[in-house]
N, CA and C of each residue as an Amber inpcrd file, in Angstrom:
protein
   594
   6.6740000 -13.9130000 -13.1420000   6.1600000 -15.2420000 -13.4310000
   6.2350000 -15.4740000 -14.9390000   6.7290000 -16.6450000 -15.8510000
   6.6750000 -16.9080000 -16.8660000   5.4420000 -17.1710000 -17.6580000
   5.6140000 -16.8880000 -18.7480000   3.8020000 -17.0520000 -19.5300000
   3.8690000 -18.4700000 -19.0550000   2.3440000 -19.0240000 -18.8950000
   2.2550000 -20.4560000 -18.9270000   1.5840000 -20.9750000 -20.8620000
   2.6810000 -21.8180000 -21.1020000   2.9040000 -22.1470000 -22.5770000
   1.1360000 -22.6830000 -23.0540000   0.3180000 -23.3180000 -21.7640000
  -0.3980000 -24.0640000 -22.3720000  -1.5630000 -22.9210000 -22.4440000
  -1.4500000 -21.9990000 -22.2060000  -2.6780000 -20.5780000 -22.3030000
  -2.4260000 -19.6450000 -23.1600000  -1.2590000 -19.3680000 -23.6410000
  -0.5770000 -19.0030000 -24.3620000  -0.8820000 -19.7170000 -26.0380000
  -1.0440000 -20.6300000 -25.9660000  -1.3490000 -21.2860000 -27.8330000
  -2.4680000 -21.4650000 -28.0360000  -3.3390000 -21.2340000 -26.7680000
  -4.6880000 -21.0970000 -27.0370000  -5.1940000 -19.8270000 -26.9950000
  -6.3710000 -19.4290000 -28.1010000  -6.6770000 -17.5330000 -28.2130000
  -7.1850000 -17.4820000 -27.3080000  -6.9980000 -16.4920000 -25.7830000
  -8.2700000 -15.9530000 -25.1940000  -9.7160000 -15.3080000 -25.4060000
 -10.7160000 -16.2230000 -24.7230000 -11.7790000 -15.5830000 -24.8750000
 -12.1610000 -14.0670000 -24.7590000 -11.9670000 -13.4160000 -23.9550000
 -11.8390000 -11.5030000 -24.1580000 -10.0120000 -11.4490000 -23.2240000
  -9.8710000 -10.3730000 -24.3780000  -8.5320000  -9.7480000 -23.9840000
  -8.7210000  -8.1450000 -23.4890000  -8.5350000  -7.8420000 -22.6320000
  -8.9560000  -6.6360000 -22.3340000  -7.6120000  -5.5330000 -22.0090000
  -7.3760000  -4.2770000 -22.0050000  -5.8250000  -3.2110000 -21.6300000
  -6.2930000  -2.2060000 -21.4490000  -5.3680000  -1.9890000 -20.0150000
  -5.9840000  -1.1230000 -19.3040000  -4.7860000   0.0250000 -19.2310000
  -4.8590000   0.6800000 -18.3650000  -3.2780000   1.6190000 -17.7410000
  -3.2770000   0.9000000 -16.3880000  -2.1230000   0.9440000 -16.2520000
  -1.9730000   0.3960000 -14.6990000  -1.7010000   1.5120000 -13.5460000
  -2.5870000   0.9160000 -12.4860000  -2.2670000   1.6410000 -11.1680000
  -0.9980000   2.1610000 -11.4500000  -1.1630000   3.7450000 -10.2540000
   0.3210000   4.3480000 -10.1660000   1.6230000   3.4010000  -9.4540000
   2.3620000   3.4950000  -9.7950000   3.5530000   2.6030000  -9.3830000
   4.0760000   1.5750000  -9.7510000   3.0610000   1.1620000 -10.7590000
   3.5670000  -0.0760000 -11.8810000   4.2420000  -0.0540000 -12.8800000
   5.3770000  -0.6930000 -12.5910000   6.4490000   0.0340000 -13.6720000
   6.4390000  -0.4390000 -15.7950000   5.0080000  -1.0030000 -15.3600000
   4.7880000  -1.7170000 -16.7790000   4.1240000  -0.5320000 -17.6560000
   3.8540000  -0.1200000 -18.6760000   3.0310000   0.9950000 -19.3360000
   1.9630000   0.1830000 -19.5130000   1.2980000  -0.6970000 -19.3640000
   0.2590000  -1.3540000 -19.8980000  -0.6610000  -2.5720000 -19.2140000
  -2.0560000  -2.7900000 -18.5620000  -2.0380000  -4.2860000 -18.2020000
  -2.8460000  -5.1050000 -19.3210000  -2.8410000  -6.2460000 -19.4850000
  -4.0000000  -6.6540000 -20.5240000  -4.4760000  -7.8560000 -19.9030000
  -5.4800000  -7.8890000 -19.7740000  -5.9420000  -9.1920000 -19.0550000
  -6.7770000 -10.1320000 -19.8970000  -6.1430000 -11.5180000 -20.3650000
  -6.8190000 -12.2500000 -20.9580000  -7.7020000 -13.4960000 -20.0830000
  -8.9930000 -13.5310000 -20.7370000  -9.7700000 -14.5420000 -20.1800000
  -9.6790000 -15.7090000 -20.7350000 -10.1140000 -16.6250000 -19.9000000
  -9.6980000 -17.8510000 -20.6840000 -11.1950000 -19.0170000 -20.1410000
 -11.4720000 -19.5190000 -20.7300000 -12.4260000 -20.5980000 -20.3160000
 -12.0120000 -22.4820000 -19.8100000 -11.2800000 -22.1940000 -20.6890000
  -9.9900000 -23.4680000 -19.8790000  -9.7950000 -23.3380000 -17.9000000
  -9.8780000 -21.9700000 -18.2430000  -8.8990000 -21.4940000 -16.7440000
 -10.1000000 -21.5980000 -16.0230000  -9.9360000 -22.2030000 -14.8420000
 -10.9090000 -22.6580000 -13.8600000 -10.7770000 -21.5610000 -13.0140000
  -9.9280000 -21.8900000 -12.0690000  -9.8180000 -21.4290000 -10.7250000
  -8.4330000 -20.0270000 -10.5000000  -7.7000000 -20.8470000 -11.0810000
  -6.1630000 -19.9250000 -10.7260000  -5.5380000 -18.9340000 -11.6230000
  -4.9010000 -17.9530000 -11.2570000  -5.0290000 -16.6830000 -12.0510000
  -3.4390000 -16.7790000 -11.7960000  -3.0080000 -15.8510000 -13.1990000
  -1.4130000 -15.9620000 -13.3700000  -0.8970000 -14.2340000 -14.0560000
   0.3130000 -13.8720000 -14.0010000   0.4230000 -12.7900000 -14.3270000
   2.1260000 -13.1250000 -14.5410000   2.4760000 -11.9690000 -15.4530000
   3.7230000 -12.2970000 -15.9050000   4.2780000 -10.6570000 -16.8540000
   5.2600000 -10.3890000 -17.2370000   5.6380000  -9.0320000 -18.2000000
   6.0150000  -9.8980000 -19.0390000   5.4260000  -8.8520000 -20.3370000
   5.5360000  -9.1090000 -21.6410000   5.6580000  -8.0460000 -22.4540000
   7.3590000  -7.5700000 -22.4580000   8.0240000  -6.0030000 -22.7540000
   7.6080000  -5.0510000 -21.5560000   6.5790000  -4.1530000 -22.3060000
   6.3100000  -2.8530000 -21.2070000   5.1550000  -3.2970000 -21.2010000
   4.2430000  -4.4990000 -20.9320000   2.9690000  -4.7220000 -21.1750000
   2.9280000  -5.8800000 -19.5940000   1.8110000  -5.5850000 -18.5680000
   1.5920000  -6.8030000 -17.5430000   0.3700000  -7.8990000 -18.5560000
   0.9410000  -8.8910000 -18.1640000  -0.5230000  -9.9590000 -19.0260000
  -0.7470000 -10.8740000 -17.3170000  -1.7290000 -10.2380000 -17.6870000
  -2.4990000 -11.3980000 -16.0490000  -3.7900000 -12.1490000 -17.0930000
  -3.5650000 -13.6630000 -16.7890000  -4.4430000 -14.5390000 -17.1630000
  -5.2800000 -15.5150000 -15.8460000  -6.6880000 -15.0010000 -16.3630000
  -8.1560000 -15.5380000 -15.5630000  -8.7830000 -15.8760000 -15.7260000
  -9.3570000 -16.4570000 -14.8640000 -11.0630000 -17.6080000 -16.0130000
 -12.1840000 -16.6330000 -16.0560000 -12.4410000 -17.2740000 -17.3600000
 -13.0320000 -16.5300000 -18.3680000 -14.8850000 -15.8790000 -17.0850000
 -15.1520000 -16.9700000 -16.3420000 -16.2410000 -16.7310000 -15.5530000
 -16.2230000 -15.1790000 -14.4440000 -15.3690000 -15.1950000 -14.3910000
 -14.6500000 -13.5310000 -13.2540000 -15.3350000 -12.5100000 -13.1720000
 -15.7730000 -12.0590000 -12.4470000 -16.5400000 -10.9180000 -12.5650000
 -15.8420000  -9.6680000 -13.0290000 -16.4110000  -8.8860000 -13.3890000
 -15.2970000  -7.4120000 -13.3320000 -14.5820000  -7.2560000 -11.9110000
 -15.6110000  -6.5750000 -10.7620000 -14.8780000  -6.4540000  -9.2580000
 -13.9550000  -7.7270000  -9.3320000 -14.1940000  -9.2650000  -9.3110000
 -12.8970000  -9.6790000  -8.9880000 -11.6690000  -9.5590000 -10.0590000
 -12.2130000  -9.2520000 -11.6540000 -10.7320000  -9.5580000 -12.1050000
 -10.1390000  -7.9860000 -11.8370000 -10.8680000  -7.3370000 -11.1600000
  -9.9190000  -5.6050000 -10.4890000  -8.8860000  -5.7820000  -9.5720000
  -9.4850000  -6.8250000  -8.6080000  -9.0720000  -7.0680000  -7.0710000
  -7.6470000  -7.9970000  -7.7470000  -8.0360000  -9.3060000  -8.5080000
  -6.9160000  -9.6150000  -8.7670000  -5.6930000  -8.7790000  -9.5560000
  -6.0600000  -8.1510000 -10.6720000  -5.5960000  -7.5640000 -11.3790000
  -4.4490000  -6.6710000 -10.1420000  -4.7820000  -6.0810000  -9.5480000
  -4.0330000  -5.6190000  -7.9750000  -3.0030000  -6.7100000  -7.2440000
  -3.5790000  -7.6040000  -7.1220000  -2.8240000  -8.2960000  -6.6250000
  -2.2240000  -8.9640000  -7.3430000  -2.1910000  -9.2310000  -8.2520000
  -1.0700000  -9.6090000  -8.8110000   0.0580000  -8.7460000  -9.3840000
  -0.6950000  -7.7800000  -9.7690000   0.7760000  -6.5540000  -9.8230000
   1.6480000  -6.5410000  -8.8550000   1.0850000  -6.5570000  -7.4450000
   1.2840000  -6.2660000  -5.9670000   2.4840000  -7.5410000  -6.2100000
   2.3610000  -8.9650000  -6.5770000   2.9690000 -10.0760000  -6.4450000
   4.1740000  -9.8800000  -7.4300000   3.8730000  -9.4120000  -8.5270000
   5.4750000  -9.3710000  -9.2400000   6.2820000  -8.3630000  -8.8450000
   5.3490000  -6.7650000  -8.2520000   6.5600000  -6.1280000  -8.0700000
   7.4850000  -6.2330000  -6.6420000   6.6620000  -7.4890000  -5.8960000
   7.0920000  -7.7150000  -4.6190000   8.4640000  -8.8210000  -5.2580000
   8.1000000  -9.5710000  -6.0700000   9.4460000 -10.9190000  -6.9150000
  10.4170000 -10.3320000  -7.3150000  10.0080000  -9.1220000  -8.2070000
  11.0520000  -8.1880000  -8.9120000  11.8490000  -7.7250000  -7.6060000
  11.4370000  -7.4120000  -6.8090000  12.2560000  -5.9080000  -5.8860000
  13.0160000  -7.1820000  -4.8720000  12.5220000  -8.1940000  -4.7300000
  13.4130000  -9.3420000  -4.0990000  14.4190000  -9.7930000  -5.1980000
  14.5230000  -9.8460000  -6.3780000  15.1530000 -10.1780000  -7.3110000
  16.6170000  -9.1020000  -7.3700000  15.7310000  -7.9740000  -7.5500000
  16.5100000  -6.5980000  -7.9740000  17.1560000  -6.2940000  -6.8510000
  17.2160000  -6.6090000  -5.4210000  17.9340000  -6.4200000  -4.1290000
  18.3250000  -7.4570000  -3.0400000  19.5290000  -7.7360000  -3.5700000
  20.0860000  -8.6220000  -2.6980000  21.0160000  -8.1320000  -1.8320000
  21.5360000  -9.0030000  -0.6360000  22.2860000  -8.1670000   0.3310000
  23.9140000  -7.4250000  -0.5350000  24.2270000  -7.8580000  -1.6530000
  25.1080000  -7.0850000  -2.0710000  24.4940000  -5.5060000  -2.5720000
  23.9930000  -5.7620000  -3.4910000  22.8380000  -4.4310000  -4.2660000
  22.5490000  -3.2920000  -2.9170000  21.7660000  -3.9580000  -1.5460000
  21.6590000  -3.3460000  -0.8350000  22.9860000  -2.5540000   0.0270000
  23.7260000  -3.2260000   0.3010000  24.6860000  -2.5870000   0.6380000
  25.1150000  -1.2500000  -0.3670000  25.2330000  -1.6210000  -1.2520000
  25.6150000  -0.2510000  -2.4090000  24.5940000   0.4860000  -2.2860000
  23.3420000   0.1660000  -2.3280000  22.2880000   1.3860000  -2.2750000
  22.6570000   2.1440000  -0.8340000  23.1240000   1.4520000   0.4410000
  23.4380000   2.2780000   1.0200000  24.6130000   3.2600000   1.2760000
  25.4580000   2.4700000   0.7430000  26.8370000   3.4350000   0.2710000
  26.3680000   4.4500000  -0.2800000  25.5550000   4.3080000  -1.2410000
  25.5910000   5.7570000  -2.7210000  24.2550000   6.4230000  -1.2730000
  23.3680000   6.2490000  -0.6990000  22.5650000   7.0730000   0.1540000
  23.5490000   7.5900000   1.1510000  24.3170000   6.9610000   1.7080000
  25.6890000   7.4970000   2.7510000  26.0300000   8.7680000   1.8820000
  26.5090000   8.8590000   0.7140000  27.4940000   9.8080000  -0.1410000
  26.4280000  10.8890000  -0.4040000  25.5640000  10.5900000  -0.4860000
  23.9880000  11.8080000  -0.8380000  23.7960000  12.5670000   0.0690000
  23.0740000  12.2010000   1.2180000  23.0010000  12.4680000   2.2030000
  23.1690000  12.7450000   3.5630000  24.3730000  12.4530000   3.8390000
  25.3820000  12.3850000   4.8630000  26.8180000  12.3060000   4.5670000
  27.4400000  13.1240000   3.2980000  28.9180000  13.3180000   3.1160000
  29.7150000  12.2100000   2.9450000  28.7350000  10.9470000   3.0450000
  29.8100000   9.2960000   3.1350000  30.3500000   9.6400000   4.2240000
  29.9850000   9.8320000   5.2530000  30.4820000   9.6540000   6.4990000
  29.9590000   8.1920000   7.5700000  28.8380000   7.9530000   6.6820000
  28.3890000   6.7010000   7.6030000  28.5730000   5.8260000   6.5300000
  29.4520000   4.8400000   7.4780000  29.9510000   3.6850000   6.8180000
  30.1260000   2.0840000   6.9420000  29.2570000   1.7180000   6.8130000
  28.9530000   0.2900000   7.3950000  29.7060000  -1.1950000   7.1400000
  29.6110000  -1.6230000   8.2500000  30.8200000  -2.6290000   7.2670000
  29.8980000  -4.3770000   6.6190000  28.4660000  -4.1460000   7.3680000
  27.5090000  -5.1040000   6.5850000  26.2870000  -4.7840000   6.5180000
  25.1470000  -4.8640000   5.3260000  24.4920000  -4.1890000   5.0990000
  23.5160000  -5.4440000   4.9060000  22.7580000  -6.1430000   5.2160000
  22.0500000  -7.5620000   4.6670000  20.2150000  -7.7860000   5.2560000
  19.8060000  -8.7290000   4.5880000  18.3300000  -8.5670000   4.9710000
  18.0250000  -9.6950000   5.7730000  17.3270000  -9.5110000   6.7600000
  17.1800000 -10.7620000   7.9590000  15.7530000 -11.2300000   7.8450000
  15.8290000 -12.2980000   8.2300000  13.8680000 -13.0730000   8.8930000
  13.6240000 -13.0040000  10.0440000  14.3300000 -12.3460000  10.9410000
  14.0040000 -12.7820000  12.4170000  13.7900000 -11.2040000  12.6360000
  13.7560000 -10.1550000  12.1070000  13.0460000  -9.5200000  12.7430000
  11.1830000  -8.7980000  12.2100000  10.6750000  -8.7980000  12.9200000
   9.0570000  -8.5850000  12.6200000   8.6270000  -8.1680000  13.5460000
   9.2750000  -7.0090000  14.7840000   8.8120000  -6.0170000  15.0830000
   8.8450000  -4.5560000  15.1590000  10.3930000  -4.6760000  14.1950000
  11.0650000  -3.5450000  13.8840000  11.1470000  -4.0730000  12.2280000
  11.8200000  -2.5180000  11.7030000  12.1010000  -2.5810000  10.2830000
  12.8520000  -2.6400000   9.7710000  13.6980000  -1.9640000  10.7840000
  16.0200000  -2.2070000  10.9020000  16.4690000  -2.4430000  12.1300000
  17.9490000  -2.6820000  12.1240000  18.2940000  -2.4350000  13.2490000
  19.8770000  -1.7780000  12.6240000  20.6500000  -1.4730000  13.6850000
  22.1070000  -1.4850000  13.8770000  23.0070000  -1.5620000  15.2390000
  24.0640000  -2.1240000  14.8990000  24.8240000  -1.8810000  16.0030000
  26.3660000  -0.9850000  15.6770000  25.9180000   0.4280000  15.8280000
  27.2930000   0.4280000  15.8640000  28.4600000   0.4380000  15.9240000
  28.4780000  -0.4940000  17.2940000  29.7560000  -0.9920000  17.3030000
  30.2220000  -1.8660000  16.3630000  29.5470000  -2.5890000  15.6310000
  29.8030000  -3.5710000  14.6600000  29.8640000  -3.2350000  13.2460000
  29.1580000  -1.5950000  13.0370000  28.9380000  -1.2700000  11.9310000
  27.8440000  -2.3400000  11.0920000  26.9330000  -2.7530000  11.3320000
  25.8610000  -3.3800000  10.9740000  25.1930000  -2.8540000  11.0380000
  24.3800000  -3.5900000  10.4850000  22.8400000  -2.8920000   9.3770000
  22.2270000  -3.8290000   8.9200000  20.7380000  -4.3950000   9.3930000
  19.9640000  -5.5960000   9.1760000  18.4400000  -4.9200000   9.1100000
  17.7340000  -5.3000000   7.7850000  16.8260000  -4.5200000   7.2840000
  15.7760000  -5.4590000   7.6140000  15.0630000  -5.7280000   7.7090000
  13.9860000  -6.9960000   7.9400000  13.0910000  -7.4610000   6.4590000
  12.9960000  -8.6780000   5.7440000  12.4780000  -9.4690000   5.3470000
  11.0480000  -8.7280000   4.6700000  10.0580000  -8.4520000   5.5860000
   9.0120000  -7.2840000   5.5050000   9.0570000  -6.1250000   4.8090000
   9.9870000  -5.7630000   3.9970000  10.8960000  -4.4240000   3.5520000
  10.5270000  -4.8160000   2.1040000  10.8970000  -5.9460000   2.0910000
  10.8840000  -6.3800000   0.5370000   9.8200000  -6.3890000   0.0130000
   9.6390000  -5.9120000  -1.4080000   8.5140000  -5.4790000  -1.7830000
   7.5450000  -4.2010000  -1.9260000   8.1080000  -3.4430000  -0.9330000
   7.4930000  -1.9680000  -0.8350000   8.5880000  -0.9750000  -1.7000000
   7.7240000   0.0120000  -1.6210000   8.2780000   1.3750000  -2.7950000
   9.9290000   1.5460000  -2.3470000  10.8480000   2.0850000  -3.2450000
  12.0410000   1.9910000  -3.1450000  12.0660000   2.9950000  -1.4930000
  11.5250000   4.6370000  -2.0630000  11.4980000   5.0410000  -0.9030000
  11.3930000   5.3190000   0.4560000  10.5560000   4.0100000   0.5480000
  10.7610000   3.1910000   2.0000000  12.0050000   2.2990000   2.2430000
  12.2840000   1.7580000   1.8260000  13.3690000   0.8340000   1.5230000
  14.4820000   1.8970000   2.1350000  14.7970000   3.0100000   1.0910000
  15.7770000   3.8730000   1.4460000  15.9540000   4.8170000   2.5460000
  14.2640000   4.8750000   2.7640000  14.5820000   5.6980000   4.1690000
  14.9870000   4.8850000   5.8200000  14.5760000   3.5650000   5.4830000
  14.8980000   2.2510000   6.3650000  16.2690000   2.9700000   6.2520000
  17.1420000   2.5500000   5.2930000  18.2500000   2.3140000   5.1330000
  19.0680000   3.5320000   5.4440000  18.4860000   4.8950000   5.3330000
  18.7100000   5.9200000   6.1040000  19.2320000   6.2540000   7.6510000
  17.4410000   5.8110000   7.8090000  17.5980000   5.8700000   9.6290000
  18.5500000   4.9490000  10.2930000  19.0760000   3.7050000   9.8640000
  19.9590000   2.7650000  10.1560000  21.3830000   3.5280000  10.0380000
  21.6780000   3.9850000   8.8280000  23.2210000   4.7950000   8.6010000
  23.2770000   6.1750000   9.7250000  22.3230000   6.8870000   9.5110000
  22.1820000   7.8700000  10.5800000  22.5510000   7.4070000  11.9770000
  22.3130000   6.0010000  12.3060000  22.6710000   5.8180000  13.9580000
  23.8370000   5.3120000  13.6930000  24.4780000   5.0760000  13.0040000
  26.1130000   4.9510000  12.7310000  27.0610000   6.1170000  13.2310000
  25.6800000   7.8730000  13.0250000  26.5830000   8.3380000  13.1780000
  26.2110000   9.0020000  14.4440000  24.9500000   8.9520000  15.1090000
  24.3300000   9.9810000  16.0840000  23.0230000   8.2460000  17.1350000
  23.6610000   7.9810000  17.7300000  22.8320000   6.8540000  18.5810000
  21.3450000   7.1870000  19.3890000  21.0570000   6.6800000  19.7280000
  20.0070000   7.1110000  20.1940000  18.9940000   8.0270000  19.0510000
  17.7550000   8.6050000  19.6870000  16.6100000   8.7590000  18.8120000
  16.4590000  10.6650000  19.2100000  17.6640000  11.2480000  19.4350000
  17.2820000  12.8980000  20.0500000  17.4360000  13.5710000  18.9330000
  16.7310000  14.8870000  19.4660000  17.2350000  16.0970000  18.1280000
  17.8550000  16.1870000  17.6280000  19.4030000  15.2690000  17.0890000
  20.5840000  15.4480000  16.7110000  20.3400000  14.8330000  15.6690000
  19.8450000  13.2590000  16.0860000  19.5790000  12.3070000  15.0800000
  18.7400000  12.7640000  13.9880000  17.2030000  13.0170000  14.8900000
  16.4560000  13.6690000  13.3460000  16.8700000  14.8920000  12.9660000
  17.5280000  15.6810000  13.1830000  18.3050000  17.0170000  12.5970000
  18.8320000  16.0680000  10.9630000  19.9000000  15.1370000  11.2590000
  20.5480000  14.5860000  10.3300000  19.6450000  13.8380000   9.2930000
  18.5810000  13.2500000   9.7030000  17.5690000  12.4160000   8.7880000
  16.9740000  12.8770000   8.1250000  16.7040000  14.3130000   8.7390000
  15.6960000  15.3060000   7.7170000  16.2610000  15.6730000   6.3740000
  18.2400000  15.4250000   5.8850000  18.3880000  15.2320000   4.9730000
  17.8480000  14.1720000   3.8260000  17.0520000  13.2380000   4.1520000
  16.0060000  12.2920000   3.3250000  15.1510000  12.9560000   3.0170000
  14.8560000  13.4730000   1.8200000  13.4000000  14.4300000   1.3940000
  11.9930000  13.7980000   2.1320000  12.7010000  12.2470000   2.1190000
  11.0970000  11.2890000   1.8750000  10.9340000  10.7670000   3.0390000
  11.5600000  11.5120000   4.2220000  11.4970000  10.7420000   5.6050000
   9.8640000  10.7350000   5.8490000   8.9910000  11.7090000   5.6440000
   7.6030000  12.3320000   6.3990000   6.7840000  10.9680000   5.8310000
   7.0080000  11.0140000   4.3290000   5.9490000  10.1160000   3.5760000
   6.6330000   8.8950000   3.9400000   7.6490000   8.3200000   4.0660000
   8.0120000   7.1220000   4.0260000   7.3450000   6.5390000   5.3470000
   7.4120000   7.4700000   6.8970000   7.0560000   7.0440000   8.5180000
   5.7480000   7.0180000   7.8440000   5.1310000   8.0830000   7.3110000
   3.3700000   7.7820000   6.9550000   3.1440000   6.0370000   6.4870000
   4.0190000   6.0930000   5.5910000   3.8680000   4.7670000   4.5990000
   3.7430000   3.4220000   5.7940000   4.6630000   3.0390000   6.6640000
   5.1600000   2.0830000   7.3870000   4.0140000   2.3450000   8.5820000
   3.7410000   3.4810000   8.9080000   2.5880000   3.5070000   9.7700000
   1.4490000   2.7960000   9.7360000   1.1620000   3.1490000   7.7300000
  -0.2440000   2.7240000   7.8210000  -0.1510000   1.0500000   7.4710000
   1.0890000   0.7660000   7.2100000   1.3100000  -1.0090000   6.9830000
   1.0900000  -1.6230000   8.5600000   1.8500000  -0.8940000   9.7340000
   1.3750000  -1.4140000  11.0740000  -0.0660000  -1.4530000  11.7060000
  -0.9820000  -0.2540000  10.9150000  -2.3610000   0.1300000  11.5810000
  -2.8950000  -1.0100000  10.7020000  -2.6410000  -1.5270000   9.3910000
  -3.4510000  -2.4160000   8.5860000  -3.3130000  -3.4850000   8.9370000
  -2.2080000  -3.8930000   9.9350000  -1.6620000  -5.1350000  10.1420000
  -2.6680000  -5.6670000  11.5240000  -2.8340000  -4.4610000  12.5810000
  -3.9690000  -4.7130000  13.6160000  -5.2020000  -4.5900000  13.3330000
  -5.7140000  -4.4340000  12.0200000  -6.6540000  -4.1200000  11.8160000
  -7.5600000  -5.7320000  11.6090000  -8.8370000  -5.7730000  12.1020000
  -9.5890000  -7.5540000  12.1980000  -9.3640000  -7.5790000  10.6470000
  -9.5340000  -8.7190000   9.9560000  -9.2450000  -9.3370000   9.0190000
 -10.4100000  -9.7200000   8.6620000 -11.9050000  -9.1320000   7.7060000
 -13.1300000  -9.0780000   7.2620000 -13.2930000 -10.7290000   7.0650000
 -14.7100000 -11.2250000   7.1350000 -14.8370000 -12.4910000   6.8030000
 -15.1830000 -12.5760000   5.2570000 -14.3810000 -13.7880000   4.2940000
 -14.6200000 -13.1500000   2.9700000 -13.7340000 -12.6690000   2.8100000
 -12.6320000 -11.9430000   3.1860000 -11.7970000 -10.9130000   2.2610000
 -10.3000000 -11.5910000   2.1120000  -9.8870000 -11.3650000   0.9970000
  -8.0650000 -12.4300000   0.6580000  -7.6720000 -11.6670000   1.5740000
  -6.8930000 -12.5880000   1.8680000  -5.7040000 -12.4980000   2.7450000
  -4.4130000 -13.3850000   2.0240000  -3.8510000 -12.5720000   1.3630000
  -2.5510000 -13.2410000   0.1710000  -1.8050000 -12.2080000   0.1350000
């Protein structure tokens, strides 16, 4: 997100810098308050530094919660930015050549909206490979192990000992199924009264 110019020429009331949660690829967050700022909270990179701007009224607990979510929001923009169906295709080429000899070889590699009950699919008879929409945004290593298990049925169909024999070449298969697990258990989980849902 771009600084907004009109918060920006005005000094914030407290500026505060923190370290950021693990996985944030910024070295730094700083969160300026602002008294102008009513309601809506903004975040943006500035070098190796996150600047999230909030009204100045915020409690600590909420400017934490936001402070989260908005990290959560750029590195979800960035990783849609940084992976498009070309990019993706190459990430799976160079994972083909790593991990499976470049023997699985696809002839389209692209990200879909229509699926949201699975995480990939393939056919390969078609040599396709369709990652789902939902993908975007999470740690690379999910991403790649998606993109794994998809090349793997390029080369071994079905879901038997053969297949995961070959997958277990992904270091990050164990943590990645953990990862996607607990996104499905959070997804059935009731939705608290009071709590964002963004």
């Amino acid at each position: 997100m771009p600084a907004d110019p009109l918060h920006s020429a005005t000094p914030p009331q407290r500026s505060t810098t923190s370290q950021p949660t693990s996985g944030s690829r910024a070295s730094a967050i700083e969160v300026r308050r602002s008294a102008r700022r009513r309601r809506t909270v903004s975040a943006y990179r500035e070098g190796d530094r996150t600047v999230v701007l909030i009204p100045a009224r915020m409690s600590e607990a909420e400017e934490q919660r936001w402070v989260n979510v908005m990290l959560d929001k750029l590195a979800a923009q960035e990783s849609r930015r940084a992976l498009g169906d070309t990019e993706l295709a190459e990430r799976a080429e160079r994972l083909s050549a790593q991990y499976f000899n470049g023997r699985a070889r696809p002839h389209s590699v692209r990200w879909v909206t229509n699926q949201n009950t699975r995480w990939g699919s393939c056919t390969p008879s078609e040599g396709s490979i369709r990652l789902s929409h939902r993908l975007q945004g999470m740690p690379e290593y999910v991403v790649d192990y998606v993109l794994c298990h998809e090349l793997a049925h390029l080369l071994v169909p079905g879901h038997g000992p053969g297949f995961w024999r070959l997958l277990e070449a992904y270091p990050k298969t164990e943590r990645a199924r953990g990862y996607l697990e607990g996104v499905v258990a959070a997804e059935r989980l009731p939705h608290l009264p009071g709590a964002h849902n963004g």
